[in-house]
């Protein structure tokens, strides 16, 4: 092996790692909501958790990335430690898929169809399809499909280049002697751990081992301990990601490390005993690509079978290693570790936005109760909810901007834009809830009282705004288009109610049925309630925008109103329900 072979090997390794990275990220973008769906199945059921970890890792081709996601979920409170144990075990099995794909390079036959199974045969075809998709299609999903195919092609060409560059090492005595050293199980495990820790991918380090195996100088006796050590090396990424995280997230990363260290220690001991007592001839045989893939899968499956019954003990072990401590409650925060997996990060944002929506809806409903009967305790509860909503808006806004800067699909980009719009409306509704409380407190402090007709009219407006709130938040939480379509006509009716009530108030002033002081508060209340309705219409409009593939709210509203009998029918129904209710209110002091 000369200098130019060394350059080829370095170039091949670079292409291999680059291709794996491109393919993994494109797979994650392409999987999108299906990946989120897989993660949604994470339950306390052990087999479901293992299947989830296996599926996610098979999709993104990296157990390190999957485990970092798990640490992020635990840190955000979206997953508990018991669930994390099972998912981590599944991730270790899922990462073996790559080795099986790479092992196809070892196929050797003169049959045309069998030769076509060899990556060097079908990879050029995939590369051609991939470059056509990537260059000539504007659709993001098609381009991501092209990136997957191109990433795989680059990965396989890198693998083939590495194999070709190191093939000359079969005649180099020093290379043979190096791998004879690795036949010592502990040295082999250490070498595997060190290599994987450096490149932070067990899939990639197994691929490098497979490329070196073409020299015929690596025996199964040397390969198996290296494979075992690779599982320990892959823990470095998760351990680094847990720095600065909460206790449970640190525990999740420690579970990953403990699982791999305990599994490797046990099976390495068994391996040493078998080698010493039985000395099977297979251990001296040259390792093959298929043999390495099979050993990788077998080892990870055996580790899972060994430690699955002990998962509860593993959880208790890390809890004792990182004990609980007295600390003040922390505000909910979105985990930036999840930004590396945009679809999962967006799912986390959607969950946080739903929590924000529930908080806002509770605050406004409480403020409507305060209007009917003032309660200092309820008023304080509303103000606390408003502060919480402000925190949600700052946190989600910052996080969504960072997420939008990533390379994400058009669908995810539109969803992020929708959430950015909505959180502003949520926050303003909570502000109006506090304004309503302030208006009621002004009445209390100044000993002012609304007239009976004003109270009766206000009850009608409160019912209408309450219905707008329920409709808009149901539309958001359940993505219900039919419900969303009812909010705009109701908002139009509420705008009309406000004008009627303002006119009636002027007439009462002229008849001296109410005072100037009450009039100022009355005007503030009408303005706040109408604006709440407007924000509800904006929220429902965003739901409709997403369905129409249009981010222009005013355009969507125009389309809804334009020659739409259903809209006019809904408008008349709400007018009959609320405007006519005002007409029956007697004009009395």
mmCIF file of C-alpha atoms in Angstrom, residues 39 41-54 57 63 66-75 78-94 235 247-260 262 300 303-320:
data_model
loop_
_atom_site.group_PDB
_atom_site.id
_atom_site.type_symbol
_atom_site.label_atom_id
_atom_site.label_comp_id
_atom_site.label_asym_id
_atom_site.label_seq_id
_atom_site.Cartn_x
_atom_site.Cartn_y
_atom_site.Cartn_z
ATOM 1 C CA UNK A 39 -42.296 7.966 18.536
ATOM 2 C CA UNK A 41 -46.164 4.711 20.205
ATOM 3 C CA UNK A 42 -43.692 4.913 23.058
ATOM 4 C CA UNK A 43 -45.488 3.307 25.987
ATOM 5 C CA UNK A 44 -44.523 1.506 29.163
ATOM 6 C CA UNK A 45 -44.970 -1.745 27.226
ATOM 7 C CA UNK A 46 -41.448 -3.128 26.802
ATOM 8 C CA UNK A 47 -41.921 -4.684 23.360
ATOM 9 C CA UNK A 48 -43.610 -1.550 21.976
ATOM 10 C CA UNK A 49 -40.732 0.576 23.258
ATOM 11 C CA UNK A 50 -38.116 -1.733 21.743
ATOM 12 C CA UNK A 51 -39.980 -1.797 18.418
ATOM 13 C CA UNK A 52 -40.171 2.011 18.449
ATOM 14 C CA UNK A 53 -36.446 2.403 19.108
ATOM 15 C CA UNK A 54 -35.651 -0.161 16.424
ATOM 16 C CA UNK A 57 -33.042 4.005 14.334
ATOM 17 C CA UNK A 63 -28.417 4.798 17.237
ATOM 18 C CA UNK A 66 -31.882 8.143 18.265
ATOM 19 C CA UNK A 67 -30.461 8.104 21.793
ATOM 20 C CA UNK A 68 -29.823 11.864 21.712
ATOM 21 C CA UNK A 69 -33.500 12.240 20.737
ATOM 22 C CA UNK A 70 -34.464 10.078 23.717
ATOM 23 C CA UNK A 71 -32.343 12.252 26.046
ATOM 24 C CA UNK A 72 -34.103 15.318 24.591
ATOM 25 C CA UNK A 73 -37.560 13.806 25.117
ATOM 26 C CA UNK A 74 -36.772 12.868 28.707
ATOM 27 C CA UNK A 75 -35.351 16.352 29.328
ATOM 28 C CA UNK A 78 -42.275 14.014 26.930
ATOM 29 C CA UNK A 79 -40.952 10.587 27.924
ATOM 30 C CA UNK A 80 -40.279 8.978 31.284
ATOM 31 C CA UNK A 81 -37.205 6.983 32.241
ATOM 32 C CA UNK A 82 -38.995 3.629 32.051
ATOM 33 C CA UNK A 83 -39.931 4.288 28.407
ATOM 34 C CA UNK A 84 -36.391 5.481 27.637
ATOM 35 C CA UNK A 85 -34.849 2.159 28.740
ATOM 36 C CA UNK A 86 -36.899 0.173 26.231
ATOM 37 C CA UNK A 87 -36.380 2.609 23.349
ATOM 38 C CA UNK A 88 -32.590 2.621 23.891
ATOM 39 C CA UNK A 89 -32.528 -1.175 23.744
ATOM 40 C CA UNK A 90 -34.446 -1.116 20.457
ATOM 41 C CA UNK A 91 -32.127 1.556 19.048
ATOM 42 C CA UNK A 92 -29.123 -0.732 19.537
ATOM 43 C CA UNK A 93 -30.772 -3.406 17.382
ATOM 44 C CA UNK A 94 -31.962 -0.910 14.749
ATOM 45 C CA UNK A 235 -22.438 6.181 23.984
ATOM 46 C CA UNK A 247 -31.466 14.722 36.126
ATOM 47 C CA UNK A 248 -33.744 12.365 34.226
ATOM 48 C CA UNK A 249 -32.062 13.221 30.914
ATOM 49 C CA UNK A 250 -28.651 12.501 32.473
ATOM 50 C CA UNK A 251 -30.072 9.214 33.733
ATOM 51 C CA UNK A 252 -31.288 8.315 30.213
ATOM 52 C CA UNK A 253 -27.778 8.855 28.821
ATOM 53 C CA UNK A 254 -26.317 6.840 31.709
ATOM 54 C CA UNK A 255 -28.785 4.008 30.987
ATOM 55 C CA UNK A 256 -27.437 3.904 27.414
ATOM 56 C CA UNK A 257 -23.871 3.687 28.712
ATOM 57 C CA UNK A 258 -24.721 1.154 31.456
ATOM 58 C CA UNK A 259 -26.658 -1.047 29.047
ATOM 59 C CA UNK A 260 -23.766 -1.223 26.597
ATOM 60 C CA UNK A 262 -22.869 -4.375 31.089
ATOM 61 C CA UNK A 300 -27.058 -6.475 20.047
ATOM 62 C CA UNK A 303 -27.540 -7.828 24.908
ATOM 63 C CA UNK A 304 -31.226 -6.915 24.729
ATOM 64 C CA UNK A 305 -32.357 -10.432 25.689
ATOM 65 C CA UNK A 306 -29.917 -10.393 28.610
ATOM 66 C CA UNK A 307 -30.908 -6.995 30.033
ATOM 67 C CA UNK A 308 -34.590 -6.715 29.030
ATOM 68 C CA UNK A 309 -35.773 -8.607 32.147
ATOM 69 C CA UNK A 310 -33.468 -6.389 34.209
ATOM 70 C CA UNK A 311 -34.666 -3.051 32.776
ATOM 71 C CA UNK A 312 -36.309 -2.101 36.089
ATOM 72 C CA UNK A 313 -33.080 -2.831 37.927
ATOM 73 C CA UNK A 314 -31.150 -0.759 35.355
ATOM 74 C CA UNK A 315 -33.517 2.160 35.966
ATOM 75 C CA UNK A 316 -33.085 1.905 39.741
ATOM 76 C CA UNK A 317 -29.303 1.637 39.334
ATOM 77 C CA UNK A 318 -28.977 4.946 37.459
ATOM 78 C CA UNK A 319 -31.402 6.610 39.880
ATOM 79 C CA UNK A 320 -29.059 5.643 42.725
#
